[in-house]
GROMACS .gro file of C-alpha atoms in nm:
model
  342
    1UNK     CA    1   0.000   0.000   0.000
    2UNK     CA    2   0.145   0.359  -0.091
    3UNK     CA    3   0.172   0.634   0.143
    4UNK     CA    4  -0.167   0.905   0.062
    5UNK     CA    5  -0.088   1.146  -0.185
    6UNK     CA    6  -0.165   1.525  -0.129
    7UNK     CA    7  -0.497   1.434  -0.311
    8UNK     CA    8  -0.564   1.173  -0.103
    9UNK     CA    9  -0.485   1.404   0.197
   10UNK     CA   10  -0.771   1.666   0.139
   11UNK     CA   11  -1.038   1.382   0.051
   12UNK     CA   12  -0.953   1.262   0.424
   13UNK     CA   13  -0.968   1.616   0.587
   14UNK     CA   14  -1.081   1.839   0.341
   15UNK     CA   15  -1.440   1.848   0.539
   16UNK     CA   16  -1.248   1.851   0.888
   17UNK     CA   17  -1.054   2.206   0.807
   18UNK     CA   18  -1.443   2.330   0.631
   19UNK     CA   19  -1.579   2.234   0.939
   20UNK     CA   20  -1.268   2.414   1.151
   21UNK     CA   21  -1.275   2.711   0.924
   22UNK     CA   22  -1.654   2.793   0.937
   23UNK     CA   23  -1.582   2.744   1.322
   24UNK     CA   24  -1.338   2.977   1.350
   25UNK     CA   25  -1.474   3.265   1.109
   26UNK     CA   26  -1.775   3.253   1.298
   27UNK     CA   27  -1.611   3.419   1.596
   28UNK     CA   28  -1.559   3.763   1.473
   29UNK     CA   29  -1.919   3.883   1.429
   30UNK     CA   30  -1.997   4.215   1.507
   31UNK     CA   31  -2.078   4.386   1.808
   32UNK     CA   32  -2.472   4.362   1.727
   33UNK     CA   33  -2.470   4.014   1.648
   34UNK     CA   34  -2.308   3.899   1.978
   35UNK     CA   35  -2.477   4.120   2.168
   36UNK     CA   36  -2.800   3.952   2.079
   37UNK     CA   37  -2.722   3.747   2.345
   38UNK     CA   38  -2.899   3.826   2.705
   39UNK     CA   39  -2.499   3.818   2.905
   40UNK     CA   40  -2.578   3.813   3.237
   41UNK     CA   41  -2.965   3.683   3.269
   42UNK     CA   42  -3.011   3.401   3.500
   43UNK     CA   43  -3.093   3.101   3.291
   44UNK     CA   44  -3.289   2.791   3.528
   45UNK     CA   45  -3.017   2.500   3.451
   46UNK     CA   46  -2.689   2.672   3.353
   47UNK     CA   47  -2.701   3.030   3.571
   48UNK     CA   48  -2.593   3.347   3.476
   49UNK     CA   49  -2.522   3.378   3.098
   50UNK     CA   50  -2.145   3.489   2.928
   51UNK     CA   51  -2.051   3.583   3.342
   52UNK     CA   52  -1.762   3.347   3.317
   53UNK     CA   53  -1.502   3.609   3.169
   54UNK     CA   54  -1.300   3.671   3.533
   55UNK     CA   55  -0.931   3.581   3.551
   56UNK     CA   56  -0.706   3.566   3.785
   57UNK     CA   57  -0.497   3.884   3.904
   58UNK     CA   58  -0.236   4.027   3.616
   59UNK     CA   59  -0.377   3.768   3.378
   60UNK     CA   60  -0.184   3.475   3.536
   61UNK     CA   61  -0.383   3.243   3.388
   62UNK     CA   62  -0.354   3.339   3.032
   63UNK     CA   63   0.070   3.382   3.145
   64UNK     CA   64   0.070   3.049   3.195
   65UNK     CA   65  -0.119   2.934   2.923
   66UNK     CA   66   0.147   3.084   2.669
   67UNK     CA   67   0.432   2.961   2.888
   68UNK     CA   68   0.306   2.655   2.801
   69UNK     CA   69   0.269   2.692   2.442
   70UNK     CA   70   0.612   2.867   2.475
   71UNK     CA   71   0.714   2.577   2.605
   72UNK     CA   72   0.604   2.294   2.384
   73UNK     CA   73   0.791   2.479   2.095
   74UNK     CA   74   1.105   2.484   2.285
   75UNK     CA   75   1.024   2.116   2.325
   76UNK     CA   76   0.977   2.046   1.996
   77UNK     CA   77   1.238   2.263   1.820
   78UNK     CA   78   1.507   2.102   2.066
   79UNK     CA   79   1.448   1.770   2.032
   80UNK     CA   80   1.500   1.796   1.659
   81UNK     CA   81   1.797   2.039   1.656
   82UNK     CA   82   2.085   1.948   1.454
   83UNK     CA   83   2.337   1.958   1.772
   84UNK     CA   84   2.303   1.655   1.988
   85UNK     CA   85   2.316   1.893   2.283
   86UNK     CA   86   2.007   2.055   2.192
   87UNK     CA   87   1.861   1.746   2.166
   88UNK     CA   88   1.969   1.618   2.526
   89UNK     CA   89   1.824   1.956   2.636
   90UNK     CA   90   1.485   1.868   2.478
   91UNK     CA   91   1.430   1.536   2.570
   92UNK     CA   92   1.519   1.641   2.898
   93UNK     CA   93   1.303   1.906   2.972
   94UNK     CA   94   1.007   1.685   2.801
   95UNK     CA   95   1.107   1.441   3.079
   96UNK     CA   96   1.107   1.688   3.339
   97UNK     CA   97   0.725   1.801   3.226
   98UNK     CA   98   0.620   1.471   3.256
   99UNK     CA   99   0.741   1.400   3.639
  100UNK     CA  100   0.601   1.743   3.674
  101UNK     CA  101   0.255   1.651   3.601
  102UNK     CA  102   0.262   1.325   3.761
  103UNK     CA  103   0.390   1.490   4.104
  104UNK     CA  104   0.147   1.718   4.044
  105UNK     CA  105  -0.126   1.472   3.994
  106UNK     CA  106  -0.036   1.282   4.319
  107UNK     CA  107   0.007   1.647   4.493
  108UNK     CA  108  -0.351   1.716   4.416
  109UNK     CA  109  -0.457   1.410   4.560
  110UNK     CA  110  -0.286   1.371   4.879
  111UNK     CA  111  -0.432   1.751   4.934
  112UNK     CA  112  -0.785   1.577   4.931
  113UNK     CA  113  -0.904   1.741   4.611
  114UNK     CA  114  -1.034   1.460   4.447
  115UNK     CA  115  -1.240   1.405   4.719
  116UNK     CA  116  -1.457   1.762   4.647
  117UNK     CA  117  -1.615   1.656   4.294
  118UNK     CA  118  -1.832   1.855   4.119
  119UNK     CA  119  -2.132   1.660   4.087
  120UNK     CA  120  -2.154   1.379   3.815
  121UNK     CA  121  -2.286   1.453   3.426
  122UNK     CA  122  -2.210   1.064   3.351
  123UNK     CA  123  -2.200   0.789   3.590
  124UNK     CA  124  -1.853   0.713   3.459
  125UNK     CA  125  -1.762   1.051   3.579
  126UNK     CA  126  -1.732   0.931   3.925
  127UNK     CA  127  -1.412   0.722   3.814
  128UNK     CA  128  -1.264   1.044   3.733
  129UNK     CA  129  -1.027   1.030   4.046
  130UNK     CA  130  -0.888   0.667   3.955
  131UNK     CA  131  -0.868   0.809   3.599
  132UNK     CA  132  -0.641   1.075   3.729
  133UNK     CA  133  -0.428   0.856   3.960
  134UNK     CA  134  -0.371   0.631   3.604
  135UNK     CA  135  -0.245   0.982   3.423
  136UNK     CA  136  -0.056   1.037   3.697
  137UNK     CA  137   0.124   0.694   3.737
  138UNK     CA  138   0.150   0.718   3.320
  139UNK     CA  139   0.354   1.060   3.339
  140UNK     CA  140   0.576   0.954   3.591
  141UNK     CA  141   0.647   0.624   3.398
  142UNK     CA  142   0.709   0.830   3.051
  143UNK     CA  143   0.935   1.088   3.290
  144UNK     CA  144   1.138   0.798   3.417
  145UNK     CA  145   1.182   0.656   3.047
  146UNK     CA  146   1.254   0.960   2.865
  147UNK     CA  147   1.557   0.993   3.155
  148UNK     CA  148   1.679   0.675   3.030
  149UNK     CA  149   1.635   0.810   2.661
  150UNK     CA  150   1.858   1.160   2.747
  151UNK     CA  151   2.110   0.919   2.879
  152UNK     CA  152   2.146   0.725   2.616
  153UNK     CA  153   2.127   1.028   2.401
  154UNK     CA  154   2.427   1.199   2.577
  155UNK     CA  155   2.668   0.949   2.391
  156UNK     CA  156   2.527   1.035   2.075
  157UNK     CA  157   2.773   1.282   1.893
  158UNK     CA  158   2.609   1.301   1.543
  159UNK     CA  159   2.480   1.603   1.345
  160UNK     CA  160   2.097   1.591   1.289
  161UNK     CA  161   2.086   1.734   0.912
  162UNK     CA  162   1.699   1.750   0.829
  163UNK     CA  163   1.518   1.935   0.529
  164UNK     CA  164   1.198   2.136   0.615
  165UNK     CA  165   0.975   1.956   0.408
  166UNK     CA  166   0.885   1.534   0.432
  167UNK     CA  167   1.176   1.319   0.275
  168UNK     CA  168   1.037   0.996   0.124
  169UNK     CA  169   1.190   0.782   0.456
  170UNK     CA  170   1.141   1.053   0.746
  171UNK     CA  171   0.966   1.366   0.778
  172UNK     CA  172   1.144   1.695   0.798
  173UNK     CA  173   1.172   1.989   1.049
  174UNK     CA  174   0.810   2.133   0.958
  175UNK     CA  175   0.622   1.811   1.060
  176UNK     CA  176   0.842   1.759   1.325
  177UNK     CA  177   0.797   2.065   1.504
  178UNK     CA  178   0.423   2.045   1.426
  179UNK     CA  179   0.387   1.656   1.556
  180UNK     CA  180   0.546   1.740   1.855
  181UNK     CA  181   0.436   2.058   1.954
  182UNK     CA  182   0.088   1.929   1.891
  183UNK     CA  183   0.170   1.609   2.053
  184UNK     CA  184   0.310   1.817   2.328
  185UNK     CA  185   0.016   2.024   2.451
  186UNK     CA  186  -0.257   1.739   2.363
  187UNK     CA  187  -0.092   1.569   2.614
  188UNK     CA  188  -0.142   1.826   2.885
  189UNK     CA  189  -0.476   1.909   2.788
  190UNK     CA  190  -0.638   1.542   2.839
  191UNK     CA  191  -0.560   1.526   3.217
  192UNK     CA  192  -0.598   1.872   3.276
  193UNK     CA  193  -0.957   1.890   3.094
  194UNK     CA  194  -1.049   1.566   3.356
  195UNK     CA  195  -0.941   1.747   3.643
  196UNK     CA  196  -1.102   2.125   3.556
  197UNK     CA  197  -1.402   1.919   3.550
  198UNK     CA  198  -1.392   1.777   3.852
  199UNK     CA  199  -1.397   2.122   3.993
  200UNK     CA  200  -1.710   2.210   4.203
  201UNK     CA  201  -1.842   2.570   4.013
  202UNK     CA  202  -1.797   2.734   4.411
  203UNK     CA  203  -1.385   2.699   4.400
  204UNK     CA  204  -1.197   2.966   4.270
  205UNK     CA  205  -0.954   2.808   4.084
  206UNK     CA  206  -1.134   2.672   3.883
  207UNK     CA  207  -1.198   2.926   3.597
  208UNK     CA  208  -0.822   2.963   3.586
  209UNK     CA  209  -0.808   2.615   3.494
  210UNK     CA  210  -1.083   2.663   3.210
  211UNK     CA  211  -0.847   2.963   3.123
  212UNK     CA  212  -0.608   2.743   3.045
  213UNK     CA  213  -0.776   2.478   2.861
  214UNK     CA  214  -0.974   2.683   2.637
  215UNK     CA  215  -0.655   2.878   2.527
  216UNK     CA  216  -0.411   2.546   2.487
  217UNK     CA  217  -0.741   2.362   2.271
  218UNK     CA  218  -0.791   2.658   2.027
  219UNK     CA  219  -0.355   2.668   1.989
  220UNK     CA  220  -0.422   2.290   1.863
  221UNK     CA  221  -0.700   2.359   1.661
  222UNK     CA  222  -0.473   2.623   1.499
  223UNK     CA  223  -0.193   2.379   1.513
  224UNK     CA  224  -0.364   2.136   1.324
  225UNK     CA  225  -0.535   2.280   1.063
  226UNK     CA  226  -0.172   2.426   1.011
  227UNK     CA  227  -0.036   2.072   0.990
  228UNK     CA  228  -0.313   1.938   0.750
  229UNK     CA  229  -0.249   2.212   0.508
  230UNK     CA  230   0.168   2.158   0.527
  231UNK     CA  231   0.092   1.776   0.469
  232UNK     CA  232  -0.106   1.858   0.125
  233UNK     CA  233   0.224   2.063   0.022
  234UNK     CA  234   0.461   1.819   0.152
  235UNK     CA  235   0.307   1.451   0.175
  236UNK     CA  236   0.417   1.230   0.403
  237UNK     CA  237   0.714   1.020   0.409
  238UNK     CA  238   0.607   0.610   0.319
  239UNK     CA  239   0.574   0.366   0.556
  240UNK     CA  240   0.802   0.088   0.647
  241UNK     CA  241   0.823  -0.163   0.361
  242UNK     CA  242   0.844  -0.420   0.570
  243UNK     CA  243   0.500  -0.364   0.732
  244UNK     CA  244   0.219  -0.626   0.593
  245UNK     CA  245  -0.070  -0.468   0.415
  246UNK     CA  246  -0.315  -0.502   0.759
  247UNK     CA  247  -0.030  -0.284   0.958
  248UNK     CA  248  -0.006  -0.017   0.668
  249UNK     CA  249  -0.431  -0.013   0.680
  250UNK     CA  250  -0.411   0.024   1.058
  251UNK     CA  251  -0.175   0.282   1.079
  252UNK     CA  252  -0.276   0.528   0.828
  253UNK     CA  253  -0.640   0.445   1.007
  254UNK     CA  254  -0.481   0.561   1.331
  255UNK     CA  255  -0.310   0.853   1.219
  256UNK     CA  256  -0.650   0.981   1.070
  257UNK     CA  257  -0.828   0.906   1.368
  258UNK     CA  258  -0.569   1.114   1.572
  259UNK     CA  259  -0.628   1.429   1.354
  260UNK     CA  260  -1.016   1.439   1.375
  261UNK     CA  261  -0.906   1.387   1.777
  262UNK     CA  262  -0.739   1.705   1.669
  263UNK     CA  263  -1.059   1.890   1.513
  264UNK     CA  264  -1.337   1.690   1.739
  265UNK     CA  265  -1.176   1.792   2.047
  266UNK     CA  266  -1.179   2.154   2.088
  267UNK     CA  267  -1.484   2.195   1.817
  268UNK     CA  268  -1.691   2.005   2.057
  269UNK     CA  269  -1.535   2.186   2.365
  270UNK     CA  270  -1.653   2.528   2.178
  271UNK     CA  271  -2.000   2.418   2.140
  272UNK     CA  272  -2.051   2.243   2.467
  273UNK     CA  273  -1.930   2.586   2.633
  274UNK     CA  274  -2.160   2.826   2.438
  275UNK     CA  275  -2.504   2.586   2.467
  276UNK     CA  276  -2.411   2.640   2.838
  277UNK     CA  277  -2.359   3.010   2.834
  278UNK     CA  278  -2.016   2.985   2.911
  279UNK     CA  279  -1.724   3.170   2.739
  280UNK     CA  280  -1.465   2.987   2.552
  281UNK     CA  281  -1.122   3.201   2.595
  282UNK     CA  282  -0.780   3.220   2.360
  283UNK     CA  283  -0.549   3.362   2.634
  284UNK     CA  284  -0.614   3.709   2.689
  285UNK     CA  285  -0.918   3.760   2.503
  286UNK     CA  286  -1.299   3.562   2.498
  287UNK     CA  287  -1.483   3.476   2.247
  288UNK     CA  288  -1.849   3.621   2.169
  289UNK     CA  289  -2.114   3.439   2.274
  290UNK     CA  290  -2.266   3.321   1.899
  291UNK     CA  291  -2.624   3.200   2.086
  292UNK     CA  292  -2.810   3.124   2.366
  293UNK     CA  293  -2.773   2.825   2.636
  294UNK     CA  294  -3.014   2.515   2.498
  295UNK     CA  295  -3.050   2.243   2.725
  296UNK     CA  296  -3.118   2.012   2.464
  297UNK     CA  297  -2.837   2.144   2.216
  298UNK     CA  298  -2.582   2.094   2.446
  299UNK     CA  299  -2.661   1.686   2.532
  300UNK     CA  300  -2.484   1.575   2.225
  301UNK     CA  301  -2.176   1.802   2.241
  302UNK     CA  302  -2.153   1.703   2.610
  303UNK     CA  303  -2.190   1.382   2.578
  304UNK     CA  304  -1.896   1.415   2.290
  305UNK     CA  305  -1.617   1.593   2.463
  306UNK     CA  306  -1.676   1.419   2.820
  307UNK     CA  307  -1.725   1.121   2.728
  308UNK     CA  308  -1.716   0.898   2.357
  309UNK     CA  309  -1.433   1.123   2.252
  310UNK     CA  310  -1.212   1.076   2.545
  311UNK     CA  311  -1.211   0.683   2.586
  312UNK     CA  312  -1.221   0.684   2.196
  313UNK     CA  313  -0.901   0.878   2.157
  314UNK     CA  314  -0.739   0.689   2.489
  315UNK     CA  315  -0.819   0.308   2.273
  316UNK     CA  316  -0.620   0.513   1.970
  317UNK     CA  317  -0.386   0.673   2.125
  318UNK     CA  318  -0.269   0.286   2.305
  319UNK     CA  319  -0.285   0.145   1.977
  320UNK     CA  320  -0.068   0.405   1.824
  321UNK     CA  321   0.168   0.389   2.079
  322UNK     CA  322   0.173  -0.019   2.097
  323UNK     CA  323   0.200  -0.006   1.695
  324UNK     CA  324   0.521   0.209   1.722
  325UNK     CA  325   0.651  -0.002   1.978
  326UNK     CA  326   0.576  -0.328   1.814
  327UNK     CA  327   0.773  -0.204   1.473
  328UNK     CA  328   1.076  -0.084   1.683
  329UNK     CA  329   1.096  -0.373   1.925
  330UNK     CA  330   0.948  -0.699   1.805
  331UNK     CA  331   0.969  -0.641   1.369
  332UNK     CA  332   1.343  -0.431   1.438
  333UNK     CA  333   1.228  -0.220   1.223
  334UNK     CA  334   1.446   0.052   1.344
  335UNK     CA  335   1.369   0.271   1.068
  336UNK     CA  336   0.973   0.353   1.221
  337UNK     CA  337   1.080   0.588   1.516
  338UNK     CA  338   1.368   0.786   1.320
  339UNK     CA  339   1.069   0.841   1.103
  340UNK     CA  340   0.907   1.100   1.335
  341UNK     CA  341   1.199   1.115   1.636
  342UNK     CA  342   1.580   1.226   1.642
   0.00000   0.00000   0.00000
């Protein structure tokens, strides 16, 4: 089976970036048109309308949401620099991030705040905490490994030469910096989305958190539609020729399943937010309210981003990883991870 062609690229997302790009242009209406909205009337089920626009003092929250984006790029520019230095530094500091989290996962815990839940949407909800203690467990594990990998890095003295657009056996800088950027902040935005919702609406911190969120989802929404269009420019490198026709199906199946993650995501996050007369926010600024809270509108999108979406990408995301794995490990095909990795 031959890698997708550009053509073949845009039949497979050509209606996820429509779908993204009517999204996004509908955010800068006018003044009149968003104002058609009653921002601040007390609706029955989801409270006061558009109110959610406080942050925290100096615009902390917002800070910290481009610190992160800030530094995912670092991340991602590093660990494909030509030096082998740079690359030590990147790895490294992408292994530092992950103990980070999981520390701070367990941190959260032992301070008893996964014992204050918001109350359930979904029965499943209530697992929430043990979901949490599993991210956190998970981080500390890919932490601990990615040590291992600076270490073994360190040795390395060879000069990383890499073009900016796909090669037909690896990809180039462009991709590279887009996977992992991407890969980067998707990564801090599952757990982090699991525990802003766990948040009862009384605790302060908690619209910080959807701060946050909201600004890292709409930087991956932009990040991806960026990525989609690059691909159609510069189509991807082939896969392994020593895969079997099955493992080429399943992989280009999981790497299209992983961008409409990409799209579905914080799409669904938008529209979940604004059929509850919430906000959505890109750092320092919030976007208009484009209608009214609907209880029954906002079932499907909820149901979406909380819950199919999340155990969907999670079976994906495990097969992905346990795909690369398998090629590098059990097939030697040592070829798959310098692919996509330095």
């Amino acid at each position: 089976m031959a890698t997708y062609t550009a053509a073949d690229s845009w039949n497979i997302s050509g209606r996820l970036i429509a779908v993204a790009i009517m999204a996004l242009l509908l955010m800068p209406l006018t003044a009149a048109q968003a104002s058609a909205v009653p921002i601040g009337e007390v609706h029955p089920v989801f409270g006061e309308i558009g109110t959610n626009d406080h942050r925290l003092p100096y615009q902390l929250d917002s800070i910290i949401a481009l610190i992160c984006v800030a530094l995912a790029l670092f991340v991602a520019w590093a660990m494909n620099h030509a030096k082998p230095e740079m690359r030590i530094k990147g790895i490294g500091l992408a292994a530092l991030t992950c103990l980070a989290v999981g520390i701070g996962i367990f941190a959260i815990d032992m301070g008893g705040y996964f014992d204050r839940l918001r109350p359930a949407l979904f029965p499943v909800d209530d697992a929430k905490p043990i979901l949490m203690r599993i991210h956190g467990v998970i981080f500390l594990i890919a932490g601990i490994a990615l040590i291992f990998v600076t270490m073994g890095q360190s040795k390395r003295t060879d000069i990383l030469e890499l073009s900016k657009r796909n090669e037909p056996e690896r990809y180039g800088l462009a991709s590279r910096h887009y996977h992992w950027t991407i890969a980067f902040l998707f990564l801090l935005l599952v757990p982090m989305g699991i525990y802003t919702s766990m948040i009862p609406e009384d605790q302060t911190h908690r619209q910080a958190f959807y701060v946050i969120h909201k600004s890292l989802g709409f930087t991956v929404l932009f990040l991806a539609i960026a990525r989609l269009i690059w691909i159609i420019r510069s189509p991807a490198p082939k896969l392994s020729a020593g895969l079997k026709g099955w493992e080429k199906f399943l992989a280009h199946s999981a790497h299209y399943a992983l961008y409409f993650f990409l799209f579905a995501f914080p799409i669904s996050g938008f529209m979940l937010s604004t059929y509850g007369g919430k906000l959505s926010h890109f750092f320092f600024f919030d976007t208009p309210l484009l209608w009214g809270p609907d209880e029954m509108a906002i079932r499907p999108w909820a149901l979406a981003h909380k819950l199919l979406l999340p155990y969907l990408f999670y079976l994906i995301f495990l097969a992905h990883i346990a795909g690369a794995l398998k090629h590098q490990f059990i097939d030697k095909e040592e070829d798959s991870f310098k692919r996509m990795a330095s």
